[in-house]
XYZ file of C-alpha atoms in Angstrom:
565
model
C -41.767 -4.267 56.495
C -42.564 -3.082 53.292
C -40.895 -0.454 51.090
C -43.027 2.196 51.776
C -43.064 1.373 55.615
C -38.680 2.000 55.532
C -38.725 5.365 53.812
C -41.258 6.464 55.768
C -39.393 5.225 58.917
C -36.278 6.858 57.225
C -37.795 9.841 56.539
C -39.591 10.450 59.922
C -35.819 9.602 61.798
C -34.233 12.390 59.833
C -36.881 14.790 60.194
C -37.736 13.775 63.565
C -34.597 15.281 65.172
C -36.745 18.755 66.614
C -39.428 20.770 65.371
C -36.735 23.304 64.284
C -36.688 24.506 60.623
C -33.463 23.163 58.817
C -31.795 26.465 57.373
C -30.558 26.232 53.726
C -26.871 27.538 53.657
C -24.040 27.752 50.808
C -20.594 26.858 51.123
C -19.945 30.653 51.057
C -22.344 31.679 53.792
C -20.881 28.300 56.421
C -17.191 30.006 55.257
C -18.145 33.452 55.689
C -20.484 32.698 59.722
C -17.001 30.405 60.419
C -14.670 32.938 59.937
C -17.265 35.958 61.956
C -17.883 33.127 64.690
C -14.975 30.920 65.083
C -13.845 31.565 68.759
C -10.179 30.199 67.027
C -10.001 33.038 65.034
C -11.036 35.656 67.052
C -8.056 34.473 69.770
C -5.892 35.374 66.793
C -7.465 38.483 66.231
C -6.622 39.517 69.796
C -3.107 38.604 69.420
C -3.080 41.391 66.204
C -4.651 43.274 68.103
C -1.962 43.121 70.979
C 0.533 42.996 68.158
C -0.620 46.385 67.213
C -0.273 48.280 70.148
C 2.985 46.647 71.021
C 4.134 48.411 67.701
C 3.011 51.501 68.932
C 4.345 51.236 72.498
C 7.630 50.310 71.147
C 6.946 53.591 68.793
C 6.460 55.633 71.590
C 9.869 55.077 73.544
C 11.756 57.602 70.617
C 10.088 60.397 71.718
C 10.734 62.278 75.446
C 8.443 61.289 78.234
C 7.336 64.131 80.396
C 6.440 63.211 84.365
C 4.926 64.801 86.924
C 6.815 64.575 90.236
C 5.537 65.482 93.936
C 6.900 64.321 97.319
C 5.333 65.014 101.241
C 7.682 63.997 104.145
C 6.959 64.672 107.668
C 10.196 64.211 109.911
C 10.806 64.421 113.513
C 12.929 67.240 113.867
C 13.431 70.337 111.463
C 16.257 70.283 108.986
C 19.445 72.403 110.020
C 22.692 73.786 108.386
C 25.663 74.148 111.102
C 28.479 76.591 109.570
C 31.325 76.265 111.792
C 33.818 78.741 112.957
C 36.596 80.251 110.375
C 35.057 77.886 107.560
C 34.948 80.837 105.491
C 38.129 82.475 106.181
C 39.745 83.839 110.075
C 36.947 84.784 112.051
C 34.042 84.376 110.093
C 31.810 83.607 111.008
C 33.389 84.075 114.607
C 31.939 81.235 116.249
C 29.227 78.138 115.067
C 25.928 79.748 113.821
C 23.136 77.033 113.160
C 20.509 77.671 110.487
C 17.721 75.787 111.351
C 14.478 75.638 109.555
C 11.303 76.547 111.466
C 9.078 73.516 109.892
C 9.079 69.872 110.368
C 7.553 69.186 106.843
C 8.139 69.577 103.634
C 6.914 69.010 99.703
C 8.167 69.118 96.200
C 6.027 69.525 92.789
C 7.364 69.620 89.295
C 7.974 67.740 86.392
C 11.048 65.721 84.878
C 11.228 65.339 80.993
C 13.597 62.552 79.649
C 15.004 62.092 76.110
C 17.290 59.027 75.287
C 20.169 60.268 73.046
C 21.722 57.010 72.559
C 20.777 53.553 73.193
C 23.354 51.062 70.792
C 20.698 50.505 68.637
C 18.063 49.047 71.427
C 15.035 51.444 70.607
C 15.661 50.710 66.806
C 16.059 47.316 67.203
C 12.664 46.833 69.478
C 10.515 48.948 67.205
C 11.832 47.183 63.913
C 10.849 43.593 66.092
C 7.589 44.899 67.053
C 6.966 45.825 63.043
C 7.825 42.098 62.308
C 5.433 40.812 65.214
C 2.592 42.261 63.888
C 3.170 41.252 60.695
C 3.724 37.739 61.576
C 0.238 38.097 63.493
C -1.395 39.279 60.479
C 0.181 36.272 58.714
C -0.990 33.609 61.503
C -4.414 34.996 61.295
C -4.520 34.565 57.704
C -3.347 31.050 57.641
C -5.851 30.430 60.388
C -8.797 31.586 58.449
C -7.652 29.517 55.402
C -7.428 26.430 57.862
C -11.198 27.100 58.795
C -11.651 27.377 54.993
C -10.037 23.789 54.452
C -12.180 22.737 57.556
C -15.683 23.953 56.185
C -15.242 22.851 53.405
C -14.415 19.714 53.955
C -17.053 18.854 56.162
C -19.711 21.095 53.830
C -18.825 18.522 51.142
C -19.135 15.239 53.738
C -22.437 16.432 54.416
C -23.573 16.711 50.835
C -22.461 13.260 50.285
C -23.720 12.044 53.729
C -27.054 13.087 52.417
C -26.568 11.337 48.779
C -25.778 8.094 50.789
C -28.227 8.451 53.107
C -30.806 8.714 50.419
C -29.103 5.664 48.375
C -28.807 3.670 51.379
C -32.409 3.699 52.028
C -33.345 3.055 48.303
C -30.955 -0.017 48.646
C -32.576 -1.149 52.107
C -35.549 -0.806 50.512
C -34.315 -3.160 47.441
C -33.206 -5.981 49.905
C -36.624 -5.596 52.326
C -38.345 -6.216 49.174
C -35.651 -9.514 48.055
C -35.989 -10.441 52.080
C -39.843 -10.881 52.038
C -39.890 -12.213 48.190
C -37.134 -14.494 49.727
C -39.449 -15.312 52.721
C -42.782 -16.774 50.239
C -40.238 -18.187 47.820
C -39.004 -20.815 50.551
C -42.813 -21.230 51.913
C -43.592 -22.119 47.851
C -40.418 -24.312 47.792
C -38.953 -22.519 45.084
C -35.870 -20.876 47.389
C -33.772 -22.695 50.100
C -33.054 -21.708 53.904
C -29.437 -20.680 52.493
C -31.226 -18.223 49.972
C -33.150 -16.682 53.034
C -30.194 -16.293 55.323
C -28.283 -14.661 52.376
C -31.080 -12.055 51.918
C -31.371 -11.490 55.304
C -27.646 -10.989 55.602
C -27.351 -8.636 52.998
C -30.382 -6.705 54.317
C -28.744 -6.372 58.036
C -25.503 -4.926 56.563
C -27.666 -2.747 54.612
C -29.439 -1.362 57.393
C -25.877 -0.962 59.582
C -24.604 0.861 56.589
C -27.879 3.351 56.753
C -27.688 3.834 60.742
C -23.529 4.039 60.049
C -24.485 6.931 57.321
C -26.872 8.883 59.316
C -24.831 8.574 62.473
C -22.073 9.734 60.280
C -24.055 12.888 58.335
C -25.462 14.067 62.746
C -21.694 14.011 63.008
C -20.454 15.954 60.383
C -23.079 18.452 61.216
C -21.803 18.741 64.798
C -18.499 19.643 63.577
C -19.592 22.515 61.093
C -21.880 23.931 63.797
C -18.739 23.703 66.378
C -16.758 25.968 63.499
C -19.274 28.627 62.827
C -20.198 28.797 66.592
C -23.702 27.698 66.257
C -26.189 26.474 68.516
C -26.306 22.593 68.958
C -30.109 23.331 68.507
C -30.016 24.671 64.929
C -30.428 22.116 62.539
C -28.272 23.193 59.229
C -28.767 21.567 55.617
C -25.783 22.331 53.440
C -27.183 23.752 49.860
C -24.653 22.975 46.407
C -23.505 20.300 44.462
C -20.986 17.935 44.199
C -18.560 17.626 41.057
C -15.458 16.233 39.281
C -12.671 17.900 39.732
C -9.269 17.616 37.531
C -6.341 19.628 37.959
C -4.824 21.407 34.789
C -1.862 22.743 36.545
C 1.602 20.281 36.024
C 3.048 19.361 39.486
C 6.308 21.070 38.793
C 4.416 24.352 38.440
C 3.114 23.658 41.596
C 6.460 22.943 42.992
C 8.454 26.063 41.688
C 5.998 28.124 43.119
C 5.652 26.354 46.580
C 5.591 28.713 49.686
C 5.708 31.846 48.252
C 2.036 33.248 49.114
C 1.753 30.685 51.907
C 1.130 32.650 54.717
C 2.274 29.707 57.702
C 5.729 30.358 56.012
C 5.726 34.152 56.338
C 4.393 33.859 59.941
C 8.012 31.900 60.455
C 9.845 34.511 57.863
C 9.158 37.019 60.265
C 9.219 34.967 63.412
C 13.104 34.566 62.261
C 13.340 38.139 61.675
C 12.315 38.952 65.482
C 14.786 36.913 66.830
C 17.551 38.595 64.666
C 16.255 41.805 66.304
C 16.493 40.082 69.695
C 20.318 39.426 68.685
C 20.941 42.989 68.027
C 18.714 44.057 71.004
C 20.742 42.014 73.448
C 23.970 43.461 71.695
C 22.953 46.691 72.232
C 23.944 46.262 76.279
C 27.423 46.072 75.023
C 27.133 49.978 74.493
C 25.925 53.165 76.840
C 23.356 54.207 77.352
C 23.411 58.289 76.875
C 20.133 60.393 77.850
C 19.323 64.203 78.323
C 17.292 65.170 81.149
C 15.556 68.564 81.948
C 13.696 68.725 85.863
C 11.512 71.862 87.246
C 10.862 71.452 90.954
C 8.699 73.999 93.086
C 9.199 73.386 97.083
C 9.378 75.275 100.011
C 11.528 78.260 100.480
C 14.122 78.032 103.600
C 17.042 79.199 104.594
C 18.946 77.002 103.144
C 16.626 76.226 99.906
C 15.139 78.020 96.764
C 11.365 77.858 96.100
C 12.119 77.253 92.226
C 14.966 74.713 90.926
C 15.616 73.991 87.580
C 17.701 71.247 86.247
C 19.023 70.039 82.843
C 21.672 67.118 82.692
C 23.021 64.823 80.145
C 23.280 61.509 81.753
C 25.639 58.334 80.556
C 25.356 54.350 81.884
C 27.786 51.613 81.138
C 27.688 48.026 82.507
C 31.704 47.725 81.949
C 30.889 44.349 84.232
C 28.348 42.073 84.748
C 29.665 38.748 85.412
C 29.104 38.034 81.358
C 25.281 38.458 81.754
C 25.290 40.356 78.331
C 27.690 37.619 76.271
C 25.177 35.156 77.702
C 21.948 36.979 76.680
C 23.773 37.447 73.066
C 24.747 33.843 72.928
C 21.301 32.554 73.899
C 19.086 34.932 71.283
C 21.689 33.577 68.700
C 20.920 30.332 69.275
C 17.289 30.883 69.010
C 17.596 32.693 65.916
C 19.244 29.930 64.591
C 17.240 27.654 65.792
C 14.093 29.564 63.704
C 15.806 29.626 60.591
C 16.108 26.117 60.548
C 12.618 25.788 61.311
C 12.006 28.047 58.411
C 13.878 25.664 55.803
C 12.077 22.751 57.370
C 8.578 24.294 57.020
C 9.688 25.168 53.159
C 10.674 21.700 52.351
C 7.597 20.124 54.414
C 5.712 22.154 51.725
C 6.745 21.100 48.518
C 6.233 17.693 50.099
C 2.760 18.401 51.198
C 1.842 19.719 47.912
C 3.215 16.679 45.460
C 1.095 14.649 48.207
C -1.890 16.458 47.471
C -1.551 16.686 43.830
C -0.900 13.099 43.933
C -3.949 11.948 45.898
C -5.981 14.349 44.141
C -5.097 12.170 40.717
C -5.658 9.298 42.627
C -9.221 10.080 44.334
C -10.420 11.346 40.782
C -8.940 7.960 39.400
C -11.026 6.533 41.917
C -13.870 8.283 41.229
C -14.249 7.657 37.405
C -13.761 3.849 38.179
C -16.943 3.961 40.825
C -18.710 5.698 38.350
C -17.531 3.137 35.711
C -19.545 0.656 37.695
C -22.180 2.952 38.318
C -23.338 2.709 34.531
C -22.304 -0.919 34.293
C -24.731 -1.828 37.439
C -27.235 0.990 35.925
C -26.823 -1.200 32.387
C -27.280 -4.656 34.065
C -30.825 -3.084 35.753
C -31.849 -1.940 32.555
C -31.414 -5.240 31.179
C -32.953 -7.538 34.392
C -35.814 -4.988 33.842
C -36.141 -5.847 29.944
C -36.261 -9.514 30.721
C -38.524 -9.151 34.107
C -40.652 -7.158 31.628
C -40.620 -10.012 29.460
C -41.262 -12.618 31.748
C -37.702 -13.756 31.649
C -36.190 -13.023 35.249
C -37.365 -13.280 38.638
C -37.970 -10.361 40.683
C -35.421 -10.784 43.191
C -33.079 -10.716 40.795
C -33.993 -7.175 39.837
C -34.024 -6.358 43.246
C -30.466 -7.232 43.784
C -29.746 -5.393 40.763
C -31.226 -2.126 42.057
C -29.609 -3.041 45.542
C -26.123 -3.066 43.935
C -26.868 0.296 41.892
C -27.993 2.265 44.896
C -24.617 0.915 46.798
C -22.338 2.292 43.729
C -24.154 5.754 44.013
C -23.515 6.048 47.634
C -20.146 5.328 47.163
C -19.549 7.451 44.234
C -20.411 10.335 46.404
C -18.452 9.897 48.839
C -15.564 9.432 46.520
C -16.198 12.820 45.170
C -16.481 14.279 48.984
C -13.309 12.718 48.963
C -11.856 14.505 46.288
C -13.321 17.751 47.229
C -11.189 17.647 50.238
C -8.329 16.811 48.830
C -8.924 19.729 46.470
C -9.412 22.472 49.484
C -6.412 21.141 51.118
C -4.478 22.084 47.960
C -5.874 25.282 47.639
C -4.573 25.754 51.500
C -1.294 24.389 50.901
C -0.997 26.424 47.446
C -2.196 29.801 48.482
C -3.856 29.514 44.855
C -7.660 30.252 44.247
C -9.242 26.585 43.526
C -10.613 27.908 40.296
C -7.448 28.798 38.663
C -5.992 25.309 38.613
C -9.206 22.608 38.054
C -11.930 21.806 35.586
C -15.051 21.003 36.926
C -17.266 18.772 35.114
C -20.752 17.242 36.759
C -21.376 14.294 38.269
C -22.998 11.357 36.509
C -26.860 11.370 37.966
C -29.447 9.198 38.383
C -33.420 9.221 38.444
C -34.069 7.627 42.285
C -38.073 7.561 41.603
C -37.886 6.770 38.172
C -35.840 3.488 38.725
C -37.846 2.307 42.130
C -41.225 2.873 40.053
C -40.312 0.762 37.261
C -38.952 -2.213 39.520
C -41.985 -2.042 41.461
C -43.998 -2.101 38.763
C -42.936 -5.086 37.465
C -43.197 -7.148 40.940
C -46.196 -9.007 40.156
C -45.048 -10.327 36.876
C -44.694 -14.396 36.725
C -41.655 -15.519 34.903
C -42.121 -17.435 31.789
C -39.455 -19.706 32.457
C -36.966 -20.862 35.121
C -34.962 -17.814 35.231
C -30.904 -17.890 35.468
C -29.538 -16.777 39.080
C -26.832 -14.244 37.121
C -28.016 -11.799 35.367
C -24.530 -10.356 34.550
C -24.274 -9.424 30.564
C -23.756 -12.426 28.658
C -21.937 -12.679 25.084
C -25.746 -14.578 24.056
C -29.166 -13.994 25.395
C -30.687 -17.550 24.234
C -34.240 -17.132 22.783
C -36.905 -19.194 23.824
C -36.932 -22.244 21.304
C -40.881 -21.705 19.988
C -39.230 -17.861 19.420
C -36.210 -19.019 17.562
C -38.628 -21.405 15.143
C -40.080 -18.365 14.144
C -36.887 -16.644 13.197
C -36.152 -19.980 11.545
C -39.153 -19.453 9.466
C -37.910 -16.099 7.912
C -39.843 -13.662 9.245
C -37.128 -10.383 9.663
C -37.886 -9.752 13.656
C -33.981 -10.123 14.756
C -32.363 -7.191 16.362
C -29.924 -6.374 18.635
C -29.877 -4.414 21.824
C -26.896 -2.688 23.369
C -28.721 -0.642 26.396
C -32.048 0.480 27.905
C -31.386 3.513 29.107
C -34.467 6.092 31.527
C -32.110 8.896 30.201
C -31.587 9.506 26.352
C -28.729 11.414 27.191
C -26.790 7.974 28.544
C -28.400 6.160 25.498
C -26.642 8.750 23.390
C -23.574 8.507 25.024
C -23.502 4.279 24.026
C -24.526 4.654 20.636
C -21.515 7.173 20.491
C -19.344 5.179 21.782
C -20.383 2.176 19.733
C -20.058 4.105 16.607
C -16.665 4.902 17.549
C -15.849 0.974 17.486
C -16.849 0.503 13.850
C -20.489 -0.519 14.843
C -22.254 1.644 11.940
C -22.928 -1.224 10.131
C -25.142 -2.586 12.844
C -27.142 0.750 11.555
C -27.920 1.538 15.871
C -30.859 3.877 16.442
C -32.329 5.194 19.905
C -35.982 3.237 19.716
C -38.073 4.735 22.517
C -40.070 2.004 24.104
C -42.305 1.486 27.537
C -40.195 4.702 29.091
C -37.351 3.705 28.031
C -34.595 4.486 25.560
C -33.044 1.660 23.802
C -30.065 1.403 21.722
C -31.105 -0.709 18.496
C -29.296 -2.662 15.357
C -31.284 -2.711 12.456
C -33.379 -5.770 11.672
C -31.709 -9.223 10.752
C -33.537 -11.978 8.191
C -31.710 -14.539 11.162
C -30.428 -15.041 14.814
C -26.867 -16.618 13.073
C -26.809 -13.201 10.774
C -27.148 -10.823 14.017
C -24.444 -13.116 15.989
C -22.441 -13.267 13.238
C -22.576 -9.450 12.407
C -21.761 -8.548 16.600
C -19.550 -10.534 16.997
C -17.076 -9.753 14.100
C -16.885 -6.306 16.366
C -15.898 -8.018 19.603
C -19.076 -6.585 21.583
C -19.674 -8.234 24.854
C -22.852 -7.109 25.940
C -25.761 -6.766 23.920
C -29.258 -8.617 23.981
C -31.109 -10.563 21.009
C -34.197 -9.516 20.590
C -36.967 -11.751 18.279
């Protein structure tokens, strides 16, 4: 399978997926279709919601509450009133007279209005817990949505890697289908052993494990960030931004003095502990009477014994002198639980500070991580440049180049995913900190690469036949030996001795050496950028001998550099 045949394959298996249109969305539009979708945070929203009409139920139960009575009853005899004889003084009446009433029914209609005049604090009490309920609602809900946050993010920034190592992944399977089948005719030639073969074919099926790992992993960080913003399992999303490095400015201490104060987890348990110090009080309040005025109007059926209007106005009092300790118990057990939440409260605190020095920590040590890979990023990119050079010069096999490109393509994938890495870390700060992101790191970009450039140039140079046998390590050397009819010319005294430092498809990474060669007393090498074949080198000035140019390098202690005659 050739090169072309695996991207295509690769390319067709991503796309392949439906006939659906992927749709283009920023880290602020999967935050801000999260936090209007998420069936999570809507369930939180309700329980505001309920939160808020508690408040105003509690509200309500200070004012007097007006009801409208009526009452039927059908009975089987009519009601009677028997005054007996001499009950109101001697002889009279002068013997039993029986009021009765001529109907068997009878109704009432009116309406009772009730004010509590004292309640030992229980109305207060309720209404001041229902004020802290809602607020710790509000608070929940906004520690939910910065969860989500966290959570999109994260997974927004897996995705852009997923996508970097996807496309790495199949530039390095690519590499090693190329080194398999070179491989392959090598060992029909005789120039390559069996062990050679089953080495390239071993590296090739962990490279292609590593691509079907990648793009099973990027379908299942998609999943997730559909599941948070509620979407369809049929709409195909591609995540739109960039990845960078991040450093934090901000000292840990900082960080520390200021932990939990705008976290809102910790004022959702600040005012769950205030509730149940209002449930104390609440439960005290039984302790106490209970002291209402009532006013009643009734309208019912005139009698002989009963008015057609009554009206009524009585101040009531209740007292549970004893109830078998019910109320000691009931304060005992909402002191407890108050308790109980205060603790909690400390705990959470605490858990905080550690959960931010962890952070801050890991975020040092992922961006730690992170300049290393790309530390061997430019070393791999500097030993490709240089296989190139000598494959261009007849000097190196192709396979060798290969595994060179192979190895660069692996370092890129990884690098990415080290700064998805960090990214996460970051928004898991920002959660834990209750502080905007941008207020506390420097962003700086992320060290890039030409894919096509690279993969044009090493295929360009595939049907080139070495000169000579070519070394299997192609690692930078402290010497690059010249060819012996080469070095008789230099012998002779003809002034074509240089030295090269880098070959660079981006001026702005050949700038970057020849800075940082300068910087180690290397001026008197006189280094220039020479642009050559597409490339930019970094140059010494001509030597009159290949002894002068060793001699002059390696007075500076420079590893790596190339002689060129």
């Amino acid at each position: 399978m050739t090169r072309l045949s695996i991207l295509t394959c690769v390319f067709c298996g991503v796309l392949g997926i439906g006939d659906a249109i992927a749709a283009e969305l920023t880290l602020e539009q999967c935050i801000q279709r999260a936090v209007e979708r998420n069936s999570g945070i809507k369930s939180f929203e309700m329980s505001k919601e309920a939160a808020e009409h508690n408040k105003l139920l509690n509200r309500s139960s200070f004012f007097p509450r007006l009801k409208m009575k009526a009452r039927y009853a059908l009975t089987d005899q009519p009601g009677r009133l028997i005054v007996q004889k001499d009950d109101f003084g001697p002889g009279f009446p002068d013997q039993d007279v029986n009021l009765a009433d001529e109907h068997r029914d009878s109704y009432q209609a009116g309406f009772n209005l009730l004010q509590p005049l004292y309640t030992g604090g229980s109305l207060s009490h309720t209404s001041t817990r229902a004020e802290y309920q809602l607020s710790g609602a509000e608070s929940d809900l906004k520690y939910q949505r910065n969860l989500l946050e966290q959570n999109v993010k994260q997974l927004f920034f897996a995705a852009l890697a997923a996508d970097m190592q996807n496309r790495s992944s199949t530039k390095s399977l690519a590499a090693l289908d190329d080194l398999r089948r070179i491989t392959k005719d090598l060992l029909a030639e005789g120039f390559a052993t069996r062990e050679n073969l089953l080495a390239a074919e071993a590296d090739y099926a962990d490279a292609e494990a590593k691509l079907v790992s990648v793009q099973n992993q990027s379908d299942l960080v998609r999943t997730k960030l559909r599941r948070l913003m509620n979407a369809s399992p049929e709409e195909a999303i591609e995540p739109v931004g960039e990845l960078a490095k991040l450093r934090i400015d901000t000292p840990l201490s900082e960080f520390l003095s200021n932990a939990g104060k705008d976290r809102h987890d910790i004022q959702a348990m600040f005012y769950q502990t205030r509730q149940s110090d209002e449930d104390v009080d609440i439960a005290r309040s039984g302790l106490h009477p209970n002291i209402s005025l009532q006013g009643e109007y009734l309208r019912q059926r005139e009698t002989n014994i009963a008015e057609p209007d009554v009206w009524t106005v009585m101040v009531s009092a209740e007292w549970n002198v004893f109830d078998w300790g019910k109320t000691a118990a009931d304060v005992e057990r909402t002191s407890a639980l108050s308790r109980r939440d205060a603790i909690h409260l400390e705990e959470l605190k605490k858990d905080a500070i550690v959960e931010i020095e962890g952070l801050w920590r890991q975020a040092r040590t992922e961006l730690s991580r992170l300049l290393s890979i790309e530390a061997r990023i430019k070393s791999a990119e500097l030993v490709l440049e240089q296989s190139l050079a000598r494959r261009r010069e007849g000097r190196l096999r192709q396979v060798d180049v290969l595994k060179s490109e192979a190895s660069l393509w692996q370092e890129y994938g990884a690098y990415y995913q080290s700064a998805a890495l960090l990214h996460g870390v970051i928004a898991s700060l920002e959660r834990a900190t209750a502080l905007p992101v941008d207020t506390f790191i420097t962003r700086s970009p992320l060290y890039r690469i030409d894919f096509s450039d690279i993969s044009e140039r090493v295929t360009s140079l595939a049907d080139i036949e070495p000169t000579q046998s070519a070394p299997d390590n192609i690692s930078p050397a402290d010497v690059v030996k010249v060819p012996t009819a080469e070095r008789q010319l230099t012998q002779g005294g003809s002034p074509a001795c240089r030295l090269q430092f880098g070959a660079f498809s981006q001026k702005d990474n050949a700038e970057r050496l020849l800075k940082s060669l300068n910087s180690q007393d290397a001026s008197q090498l006189k280094l220039s950028i020479v642009a050559e074949e597409r490339l930019y080198k970094v140059m010494s000035d001509f030597f009159t001998s290949r002894d002068e140019a060793l001699q002059a390098v390696r007075k500076l202690g420079i590893k790596t550099y190339i002689v060129r005659i």
